[in-house]
Short mmCIF file of C-alpha atoms in Angstrom, two decimals:
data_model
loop_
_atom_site.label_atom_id
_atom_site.label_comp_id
_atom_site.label_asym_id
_atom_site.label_seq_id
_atom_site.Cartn_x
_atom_site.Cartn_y
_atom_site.Cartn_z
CA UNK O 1 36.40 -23.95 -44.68
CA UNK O 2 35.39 -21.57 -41.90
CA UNK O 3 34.24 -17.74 -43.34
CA UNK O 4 36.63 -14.87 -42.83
CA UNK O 5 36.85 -12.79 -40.25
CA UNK O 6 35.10 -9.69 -41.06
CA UNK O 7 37.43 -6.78 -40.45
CA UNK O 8 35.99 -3.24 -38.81
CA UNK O 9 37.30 -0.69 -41.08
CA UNK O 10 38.87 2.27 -38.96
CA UNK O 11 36.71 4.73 -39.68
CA UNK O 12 33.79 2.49 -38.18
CA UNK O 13 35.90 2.46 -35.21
CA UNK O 14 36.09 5.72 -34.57
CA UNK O 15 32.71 6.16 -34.91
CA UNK O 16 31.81 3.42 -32.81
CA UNK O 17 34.22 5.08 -30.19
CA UNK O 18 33.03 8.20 -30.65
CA UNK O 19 29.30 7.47 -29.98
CA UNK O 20 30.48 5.24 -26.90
CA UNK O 21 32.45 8.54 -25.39
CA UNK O 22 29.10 10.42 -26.36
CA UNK O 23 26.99 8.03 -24.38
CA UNK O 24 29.25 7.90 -21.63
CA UNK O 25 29.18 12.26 -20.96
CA UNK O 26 25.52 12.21 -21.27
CA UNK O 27 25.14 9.62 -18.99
CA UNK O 28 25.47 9.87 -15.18
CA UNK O 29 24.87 6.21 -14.81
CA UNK O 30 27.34 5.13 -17.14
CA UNK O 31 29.86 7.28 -15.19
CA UNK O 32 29.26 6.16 -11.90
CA UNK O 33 30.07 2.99 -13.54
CA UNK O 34 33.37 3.49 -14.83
CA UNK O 35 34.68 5.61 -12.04
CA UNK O 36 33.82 2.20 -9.65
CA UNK O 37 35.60 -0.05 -12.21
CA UNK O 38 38.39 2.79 -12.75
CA UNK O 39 38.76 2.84 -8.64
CA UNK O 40 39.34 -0.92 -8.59
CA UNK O 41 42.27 -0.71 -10.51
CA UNK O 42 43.72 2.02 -9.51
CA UNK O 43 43.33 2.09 -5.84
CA UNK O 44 45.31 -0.96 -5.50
CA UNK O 45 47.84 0.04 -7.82
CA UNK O 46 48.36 3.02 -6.29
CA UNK O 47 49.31 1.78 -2.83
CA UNK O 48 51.18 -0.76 -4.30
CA UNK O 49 53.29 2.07 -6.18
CA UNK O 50 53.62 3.83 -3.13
CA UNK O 51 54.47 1.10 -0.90
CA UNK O 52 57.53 -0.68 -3.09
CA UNK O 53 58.61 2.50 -5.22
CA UNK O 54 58.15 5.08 -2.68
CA UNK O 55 58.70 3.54 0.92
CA UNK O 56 61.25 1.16 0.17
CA UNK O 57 64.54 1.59 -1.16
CA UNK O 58 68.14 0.17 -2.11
CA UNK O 59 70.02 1.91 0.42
CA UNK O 60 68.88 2.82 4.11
CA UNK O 61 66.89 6.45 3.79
CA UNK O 62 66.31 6.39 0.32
CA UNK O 63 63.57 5.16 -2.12
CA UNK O 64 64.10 3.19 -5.04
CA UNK O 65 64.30 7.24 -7.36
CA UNK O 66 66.94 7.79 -5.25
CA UNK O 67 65.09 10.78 -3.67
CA UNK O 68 64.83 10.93 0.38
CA UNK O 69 62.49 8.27 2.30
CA UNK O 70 59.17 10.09 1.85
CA UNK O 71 60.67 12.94 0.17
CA UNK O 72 58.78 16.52 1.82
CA UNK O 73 58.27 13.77 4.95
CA UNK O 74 61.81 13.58 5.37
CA UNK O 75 61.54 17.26 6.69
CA UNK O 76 58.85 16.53 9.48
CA UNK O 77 60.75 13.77 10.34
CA UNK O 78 64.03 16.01 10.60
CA UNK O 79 62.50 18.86 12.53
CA UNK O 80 60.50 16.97 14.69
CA UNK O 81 63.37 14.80 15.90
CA UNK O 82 64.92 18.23 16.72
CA UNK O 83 62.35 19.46 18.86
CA UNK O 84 62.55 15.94 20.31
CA UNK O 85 65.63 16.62 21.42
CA UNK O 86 64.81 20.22 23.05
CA UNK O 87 66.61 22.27 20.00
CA UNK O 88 62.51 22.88 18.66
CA UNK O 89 64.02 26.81 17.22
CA UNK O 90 66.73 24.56 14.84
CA UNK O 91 63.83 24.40 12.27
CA UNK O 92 63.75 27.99 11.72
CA UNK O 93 67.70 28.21 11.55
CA UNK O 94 67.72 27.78 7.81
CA UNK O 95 71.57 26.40 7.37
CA UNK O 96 71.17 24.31 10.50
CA UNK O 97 67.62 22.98 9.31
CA UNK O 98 69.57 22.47 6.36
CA UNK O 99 72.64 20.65 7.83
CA UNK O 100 70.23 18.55 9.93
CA UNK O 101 68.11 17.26 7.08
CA UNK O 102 72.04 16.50 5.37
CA UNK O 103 72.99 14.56 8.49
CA UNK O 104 69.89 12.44 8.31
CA UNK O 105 69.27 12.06 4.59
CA UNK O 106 72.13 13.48 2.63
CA UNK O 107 73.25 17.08 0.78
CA UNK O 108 70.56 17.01 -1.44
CA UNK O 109 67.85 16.78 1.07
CA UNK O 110 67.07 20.74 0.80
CA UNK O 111 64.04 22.00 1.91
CA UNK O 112 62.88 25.20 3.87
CA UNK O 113 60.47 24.84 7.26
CA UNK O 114 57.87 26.90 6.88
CA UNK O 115 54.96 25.71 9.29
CA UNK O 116 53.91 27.39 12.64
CA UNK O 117 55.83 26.07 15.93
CA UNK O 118 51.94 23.30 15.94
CA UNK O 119 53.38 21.45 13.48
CA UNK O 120 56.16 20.33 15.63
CA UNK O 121 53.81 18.29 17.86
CA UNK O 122 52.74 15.47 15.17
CA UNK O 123 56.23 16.21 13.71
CA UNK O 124 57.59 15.34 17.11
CA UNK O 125 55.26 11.77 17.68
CA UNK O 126 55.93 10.80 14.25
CA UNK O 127 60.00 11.30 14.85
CA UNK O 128 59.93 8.73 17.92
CA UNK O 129 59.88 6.07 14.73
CA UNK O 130 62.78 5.89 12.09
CA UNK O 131 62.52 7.33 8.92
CA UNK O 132 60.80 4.29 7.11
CA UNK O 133 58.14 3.10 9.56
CA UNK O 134 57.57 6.65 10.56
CA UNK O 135 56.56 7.71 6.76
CA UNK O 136 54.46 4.10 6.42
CA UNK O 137 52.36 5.14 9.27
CA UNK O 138 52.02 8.43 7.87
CA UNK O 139 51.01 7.19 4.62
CA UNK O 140 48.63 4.73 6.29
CA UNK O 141 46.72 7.28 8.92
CA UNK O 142 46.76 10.04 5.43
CA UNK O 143 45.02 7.00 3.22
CA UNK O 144 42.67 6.32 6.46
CA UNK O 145 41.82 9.57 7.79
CA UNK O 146 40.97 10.64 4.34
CA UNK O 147 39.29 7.61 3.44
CA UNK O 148 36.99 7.75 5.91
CA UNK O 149 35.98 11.62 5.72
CA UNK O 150 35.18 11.13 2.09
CA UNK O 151 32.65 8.17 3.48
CA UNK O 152 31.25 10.45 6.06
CA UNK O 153 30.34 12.88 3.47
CA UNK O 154 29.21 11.32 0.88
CA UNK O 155 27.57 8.54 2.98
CA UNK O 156 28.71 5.77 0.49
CA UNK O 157 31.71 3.56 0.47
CA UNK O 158 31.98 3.67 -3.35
CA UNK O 159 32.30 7.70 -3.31
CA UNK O 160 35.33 6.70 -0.81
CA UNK O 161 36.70 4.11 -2.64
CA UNK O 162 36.77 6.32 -5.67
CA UNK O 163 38.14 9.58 -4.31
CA UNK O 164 40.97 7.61 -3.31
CA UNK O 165 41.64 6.99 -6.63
CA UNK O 166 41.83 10.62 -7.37
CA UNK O 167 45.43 11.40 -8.83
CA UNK O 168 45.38 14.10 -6.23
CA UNK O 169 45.65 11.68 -3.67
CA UNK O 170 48.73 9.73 -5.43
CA UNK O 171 50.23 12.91 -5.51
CA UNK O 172 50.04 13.53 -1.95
CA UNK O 173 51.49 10.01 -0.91
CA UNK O 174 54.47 10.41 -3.40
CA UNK O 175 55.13 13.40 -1.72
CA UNK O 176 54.96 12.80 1.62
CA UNK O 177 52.68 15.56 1.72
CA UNK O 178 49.59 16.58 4.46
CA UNK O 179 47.31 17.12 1.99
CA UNK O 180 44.68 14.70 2.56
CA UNK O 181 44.85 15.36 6.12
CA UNK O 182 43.96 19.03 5.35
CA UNK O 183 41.31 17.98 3.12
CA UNK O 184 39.77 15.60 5.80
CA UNK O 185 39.46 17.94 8.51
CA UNK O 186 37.76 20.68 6.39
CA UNK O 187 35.56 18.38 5.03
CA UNK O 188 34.50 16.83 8.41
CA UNK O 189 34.19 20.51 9.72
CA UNK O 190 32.75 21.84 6.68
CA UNK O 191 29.56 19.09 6.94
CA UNK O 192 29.29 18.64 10.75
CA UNK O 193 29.47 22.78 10.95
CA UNK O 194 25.43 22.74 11.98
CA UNK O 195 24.93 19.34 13.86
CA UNK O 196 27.54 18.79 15.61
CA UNK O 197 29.48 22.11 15.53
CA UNK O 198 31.45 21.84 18.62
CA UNK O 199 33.16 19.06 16.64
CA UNK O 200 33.15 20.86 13.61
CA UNK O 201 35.26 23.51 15.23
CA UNK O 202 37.31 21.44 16.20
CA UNK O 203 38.48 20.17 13.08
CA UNK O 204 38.56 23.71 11.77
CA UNK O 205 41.09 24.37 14.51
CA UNK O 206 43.03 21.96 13.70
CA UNK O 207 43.84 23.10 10.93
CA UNK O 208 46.20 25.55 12.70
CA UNK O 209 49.84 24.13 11.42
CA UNK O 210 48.88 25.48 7.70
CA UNK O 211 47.44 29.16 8.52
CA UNK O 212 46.50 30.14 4.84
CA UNK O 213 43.62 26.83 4.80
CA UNK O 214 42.35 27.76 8.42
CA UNK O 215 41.69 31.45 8.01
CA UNK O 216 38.44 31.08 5.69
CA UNK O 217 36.32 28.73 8.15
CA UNK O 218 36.61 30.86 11.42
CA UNK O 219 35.76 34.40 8.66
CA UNK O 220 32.73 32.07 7.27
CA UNK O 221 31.73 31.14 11.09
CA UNK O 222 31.72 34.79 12.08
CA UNK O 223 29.97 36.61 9.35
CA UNK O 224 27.41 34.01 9.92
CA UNK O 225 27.03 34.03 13.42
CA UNK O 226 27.73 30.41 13.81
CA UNK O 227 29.54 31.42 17.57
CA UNK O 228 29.89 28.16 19.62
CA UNK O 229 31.42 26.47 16.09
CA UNK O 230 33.34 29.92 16.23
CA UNK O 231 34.19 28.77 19.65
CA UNK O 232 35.54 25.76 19.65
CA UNK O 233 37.64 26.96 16.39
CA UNK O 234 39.42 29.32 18.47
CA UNK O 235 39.84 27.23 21.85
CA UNK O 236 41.16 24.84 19.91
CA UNK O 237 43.86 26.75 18.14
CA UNK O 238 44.91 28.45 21.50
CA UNK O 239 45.40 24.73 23.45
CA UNK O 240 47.55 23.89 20.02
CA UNK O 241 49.46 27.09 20.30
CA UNK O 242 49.66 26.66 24.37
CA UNK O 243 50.72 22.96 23.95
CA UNK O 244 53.64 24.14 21.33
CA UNK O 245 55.18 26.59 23.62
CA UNK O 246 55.15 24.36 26.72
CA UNK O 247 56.17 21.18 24.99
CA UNK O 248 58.94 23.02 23.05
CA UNK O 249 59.36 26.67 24.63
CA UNK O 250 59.40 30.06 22.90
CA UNK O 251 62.58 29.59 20.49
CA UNK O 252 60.00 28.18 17.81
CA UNK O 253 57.59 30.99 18.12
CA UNK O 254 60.45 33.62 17.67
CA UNK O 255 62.15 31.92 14.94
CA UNK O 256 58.49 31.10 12.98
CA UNK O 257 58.05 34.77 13.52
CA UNK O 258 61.15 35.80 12.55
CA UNK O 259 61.36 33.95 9.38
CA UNK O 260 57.74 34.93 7.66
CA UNK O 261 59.40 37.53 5.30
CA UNK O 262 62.11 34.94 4.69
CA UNK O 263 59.51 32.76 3.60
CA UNK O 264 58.50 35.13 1.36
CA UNK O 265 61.10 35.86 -0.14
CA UNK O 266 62.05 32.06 -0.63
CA UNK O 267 58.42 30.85 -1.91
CA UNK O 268 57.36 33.72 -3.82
CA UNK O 269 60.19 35.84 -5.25
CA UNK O 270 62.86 33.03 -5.89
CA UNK O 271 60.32 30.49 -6.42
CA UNK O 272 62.90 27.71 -4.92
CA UNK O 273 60.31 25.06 -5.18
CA UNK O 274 59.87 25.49 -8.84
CA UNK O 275 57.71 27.89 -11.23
CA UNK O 276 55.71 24.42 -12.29
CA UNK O 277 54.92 23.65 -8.83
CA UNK O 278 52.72 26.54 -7.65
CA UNK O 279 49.37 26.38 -9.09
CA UNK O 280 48.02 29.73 -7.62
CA UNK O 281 46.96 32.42 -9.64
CA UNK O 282 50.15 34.31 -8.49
CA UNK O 283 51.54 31.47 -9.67
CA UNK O 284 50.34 31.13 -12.78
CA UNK O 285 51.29 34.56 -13.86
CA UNK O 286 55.11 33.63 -12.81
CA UNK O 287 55.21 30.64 -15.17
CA UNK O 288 53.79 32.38 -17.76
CA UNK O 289 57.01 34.88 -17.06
CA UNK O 290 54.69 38.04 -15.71
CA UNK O 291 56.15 40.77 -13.50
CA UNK O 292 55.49 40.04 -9.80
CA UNK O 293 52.88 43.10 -9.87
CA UNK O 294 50.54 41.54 -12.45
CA UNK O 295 50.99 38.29 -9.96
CA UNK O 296 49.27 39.87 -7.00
CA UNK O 297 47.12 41.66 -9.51
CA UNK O 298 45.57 38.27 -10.43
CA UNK O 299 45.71 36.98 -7.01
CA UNK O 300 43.78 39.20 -5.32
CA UNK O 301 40.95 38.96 -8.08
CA UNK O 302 41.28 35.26 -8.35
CA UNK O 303 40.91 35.36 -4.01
CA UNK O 304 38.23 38.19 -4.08
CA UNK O 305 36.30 35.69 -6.76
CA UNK O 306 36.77 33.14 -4.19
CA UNK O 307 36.23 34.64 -0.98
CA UNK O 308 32.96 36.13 -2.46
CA UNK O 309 31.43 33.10 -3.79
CA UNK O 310 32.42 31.11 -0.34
CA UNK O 311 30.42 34.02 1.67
CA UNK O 312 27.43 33.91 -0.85
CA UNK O 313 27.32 29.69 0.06
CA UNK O 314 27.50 30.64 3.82
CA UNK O 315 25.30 33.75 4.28
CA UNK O 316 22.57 32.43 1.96
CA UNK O 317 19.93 29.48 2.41
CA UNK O 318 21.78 27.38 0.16
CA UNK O 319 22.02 23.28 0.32
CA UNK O 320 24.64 22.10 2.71
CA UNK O 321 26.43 19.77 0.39
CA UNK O 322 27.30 23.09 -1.81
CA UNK O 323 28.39 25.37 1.00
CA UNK O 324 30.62 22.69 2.64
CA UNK O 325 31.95 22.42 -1.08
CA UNK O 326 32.19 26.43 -1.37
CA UNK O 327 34.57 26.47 0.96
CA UNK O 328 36.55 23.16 0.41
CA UNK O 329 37.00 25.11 -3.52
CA UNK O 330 37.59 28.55 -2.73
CA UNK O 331 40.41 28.17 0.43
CA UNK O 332 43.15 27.15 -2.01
CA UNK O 333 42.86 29.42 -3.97
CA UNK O 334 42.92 31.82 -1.03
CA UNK O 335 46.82 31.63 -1.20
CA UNK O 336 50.19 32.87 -3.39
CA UNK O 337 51.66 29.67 -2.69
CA UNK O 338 49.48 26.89 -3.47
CA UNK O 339 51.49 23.41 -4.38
CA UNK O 340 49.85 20.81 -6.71
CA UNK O 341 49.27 18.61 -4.03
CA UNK O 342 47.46 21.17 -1.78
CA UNK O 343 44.74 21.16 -4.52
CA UNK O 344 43.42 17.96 -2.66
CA UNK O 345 40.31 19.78 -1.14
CA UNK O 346 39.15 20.24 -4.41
CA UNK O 347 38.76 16.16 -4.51
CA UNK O 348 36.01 16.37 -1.31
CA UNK O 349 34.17 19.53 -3.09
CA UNK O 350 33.82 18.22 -6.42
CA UNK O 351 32.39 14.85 -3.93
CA UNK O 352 29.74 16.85 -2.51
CA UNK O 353 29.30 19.09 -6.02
CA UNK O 354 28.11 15.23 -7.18
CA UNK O 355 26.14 14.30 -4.66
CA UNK O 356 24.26 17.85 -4.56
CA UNK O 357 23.52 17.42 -8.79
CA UNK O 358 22.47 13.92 -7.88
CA UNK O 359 19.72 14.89 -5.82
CA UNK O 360 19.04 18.45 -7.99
CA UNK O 361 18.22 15.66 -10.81
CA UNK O 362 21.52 14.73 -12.21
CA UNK O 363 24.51 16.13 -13.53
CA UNK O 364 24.43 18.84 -16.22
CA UNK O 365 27.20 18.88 -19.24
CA UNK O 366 29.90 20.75 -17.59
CA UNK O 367 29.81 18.72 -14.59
CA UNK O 368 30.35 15.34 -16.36
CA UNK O 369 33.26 17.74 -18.27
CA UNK O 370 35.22 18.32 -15.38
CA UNK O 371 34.77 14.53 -14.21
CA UNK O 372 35.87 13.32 -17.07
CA UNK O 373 38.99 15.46 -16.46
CA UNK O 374 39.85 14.66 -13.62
CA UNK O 375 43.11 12.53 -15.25
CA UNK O 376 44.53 15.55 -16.06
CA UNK O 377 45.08 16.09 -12.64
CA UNK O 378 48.03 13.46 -12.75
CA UNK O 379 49.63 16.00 -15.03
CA UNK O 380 49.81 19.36 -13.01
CA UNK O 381 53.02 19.68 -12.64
CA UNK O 382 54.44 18.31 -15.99
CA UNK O 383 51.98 20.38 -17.60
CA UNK O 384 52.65 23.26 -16.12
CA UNK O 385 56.57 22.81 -16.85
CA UNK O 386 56.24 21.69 -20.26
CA UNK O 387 53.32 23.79 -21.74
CA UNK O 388 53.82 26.85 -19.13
CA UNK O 389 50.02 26.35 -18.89
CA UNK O 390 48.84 26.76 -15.23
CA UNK O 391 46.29 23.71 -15.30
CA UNK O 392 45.90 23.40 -11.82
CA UNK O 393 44.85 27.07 -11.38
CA UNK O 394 42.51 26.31 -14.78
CA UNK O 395 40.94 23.06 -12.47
CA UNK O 396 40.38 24.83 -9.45
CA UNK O 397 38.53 27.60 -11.13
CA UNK O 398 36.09 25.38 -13.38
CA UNK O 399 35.24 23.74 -10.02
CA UNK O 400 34.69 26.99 -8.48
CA UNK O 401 32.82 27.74 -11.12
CA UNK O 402 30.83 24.68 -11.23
CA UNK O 403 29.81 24.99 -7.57
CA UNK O 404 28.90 28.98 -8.37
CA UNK O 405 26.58 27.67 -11.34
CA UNK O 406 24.55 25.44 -8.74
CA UNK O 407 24.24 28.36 -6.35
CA UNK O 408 23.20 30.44 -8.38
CA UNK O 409 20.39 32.36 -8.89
CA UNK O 410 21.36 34.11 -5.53
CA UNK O 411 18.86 36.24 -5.43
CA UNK O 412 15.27 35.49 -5.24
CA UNK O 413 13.25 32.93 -4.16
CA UNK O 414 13.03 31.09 -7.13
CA UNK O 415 17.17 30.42 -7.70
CA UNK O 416 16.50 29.48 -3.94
CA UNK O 417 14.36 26.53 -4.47
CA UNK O 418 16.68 24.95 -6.96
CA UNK O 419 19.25 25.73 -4.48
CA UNK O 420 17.98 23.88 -2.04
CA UNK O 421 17.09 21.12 -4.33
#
């Protein structure tokens, strides 16, 4: 008769558990280890989400939520195939965006068009497609573009492989969003900003169609003298803004013009995106139900906080993994408006917040803290409408924070050595 299975009481469990979950925060090994198993899974699962959930559907233009093909992309798409068609100042036309984006995707396909008259040129290429393949090859040039920035900067294909499993970057393909390539260009700029910085500008300049991300790099570039990066920044920005109003005319650059206290009014007053979506610290005191006062109160610390930290990484001899991640940390939270999936730059800066610990000697306790959160990040906006706790705002500051902890001490020479570590 074979002996009885010995049973683990529960408590013993626990325990066991709980000294596992110990070993795992104290160990950066360990953690390396799980995020690479962690990425295997959930790389693959979330393309395949993506692919069958979000870019297919039961009925032409929709996905299988019923929401529009590539939901936000449906509104690039829209505007894009009306500057195709030489009406590039529609966009700006609120009801006649609006009845465009009904005629291609239905009444509830509502959403304002807030981007500078750039914009419309990858709008535009993107719009010679239909609907579907357009938003696949968006969602494969996002996933690629991003994928291989995050490889350039951290000079390993695991640190790729697993910030693509970042819940950040799930968020952005269920969207439809440009997130990742934001992130991609001001990591690529942020790194290359000293060896190669004519390309470097570039990429900062690039950044053009989303104003509120490009500002910082060309301030940072100036106050430190960087000029031919400065350069190249601001050639590049004037052949996108040339290129707009030849391929399109002047009607966008009115109407963009013309609209910026609408937008305003739309984004920050009304909130018509939702309270739950804006993870700013404006933001965050409008969930919690604060007067609009106390908002830009908080924002301007929150951005004065950021700004300040951002110019301390750039004006002092600090390592170049940490300033490129200064910057990716603090531009977000630059801006009022800051949507959960525009939080993706934080993905690159914690990425190069890693790889600076690793060669300082490891990670300390907070570090492996905010790794270990980084599920939460799958929650932003659900947390943030259930709880009326602004977690994304409460993310991007402990990884501000984090990256201010490394820089620090600022000020003599030897918080400089460990800087430099």
């Amino acid at each position: 008769m074979s002996a009885p299975i010995p049973i683990e009481a529960p408590a013993s469990r626990f325990a066991a558990l709980r000294a596992d979950l110990k070993d795992l925060i104290g160990s950066d090994a360990r953690l390396l280890a799980f995020a690479r198993r962690a990425a295997r899974v959930l790389v693959p699962l979330t393309l395949l989400i993506v692919a069958v959930v979000f870019g297919t559907g039961p009925e032409p233009r929709r996905n299988w939520y019923g929401d529009m093909l590539g939901n936000d992309f449906s509104q690039i798409w829209v505007a894009g195939r009306s500057a195709l068609e030489g009406r590039g100042g529609e966009p700006y036309d609120l009801p006649v965006h609006l009845e465009n984006l009904k005629a291609a995707f239905g009444p509830d396909c509502r959403f304002a068009w807030h981007y500078p008259p750039v914009f419309l040129i990858p709008a535009a290429a993107f719009a010679t497609l239909e609907p579907q393949p357009a938003f696949w090859l968006w969602t494969a040039l996002s996933l690629a573009v991003f994928a291989g920035a995050m490889r350039f900067a951290a000079g390993r294909r695991d640190a790729a492989w697993i910030a693509l499993a970042h819940p950040l970057v799930f968020c952005n393909l269920t969207y439809g969003q440009n997130g990742l390539f934001t992130a991609s260009l001001m990591t690529v700029g942020a790194v290359l900003v000293d060896r190669r910085p004519w390309l470097a500008g570039l990429c900062f300049g690039l950044l053009a169609y989303k104003p509120h991300f490009a500002a910082l790099a060309p301030l940072l570039l100036l106050i430190t003298g960087r000029g031919t990066c400065l350069a190249a920044c601001l050639g590049t920005v004037l052949a996108l803004c040339l290129t707009a109003l030849a391929l399109f005319g002047a009607a966008p650059w009115i109407g963009f013009l013309g609209t910026l206290s609408e937008t305003n009014r739309i984004i920050l007053q009304q909130a018509a995106a939702g309270l739950e979506l804006n993870a700013s610290a404006f933001g965050a005191v409008r969930l919690l139900g604060g007067p609009i006062a106390a908002a830009w109160a908080l924002q301007a610390l929150v951005a004065t906080l950021a700004l300040a930290l951002a110019i301390r990484a750039w004006t002092l001899p600090a390592a170049a993994d940490l300033r490129a991640a200064a910057l990716l940390a603090a531009a977000p939270l630059l801006s009022p408006y800051l949507p959960v999936y525009d939080l993706v730059p934080l993905v690159p800066a914690t990425l190069l917040l890693v790889l600076a610990a690793h060669r300082a000697g490891g990670l300390r306790r907070h570090e492996r803290a905010l790794l270990l959160a980084t599920p939460l990040f799958a929650l932003l906006r659900e947390c943030a409408g259930l709880t009326g706790f602004p977690l994304g705002l409460a993310l991007g500051l402990a990884t501000l924070a984090c990256i201010a902890e490394r820089i620090r001490p600022w000020g003599y020479p030897g918080g400089r050595g460990r800087a430099l570590a």
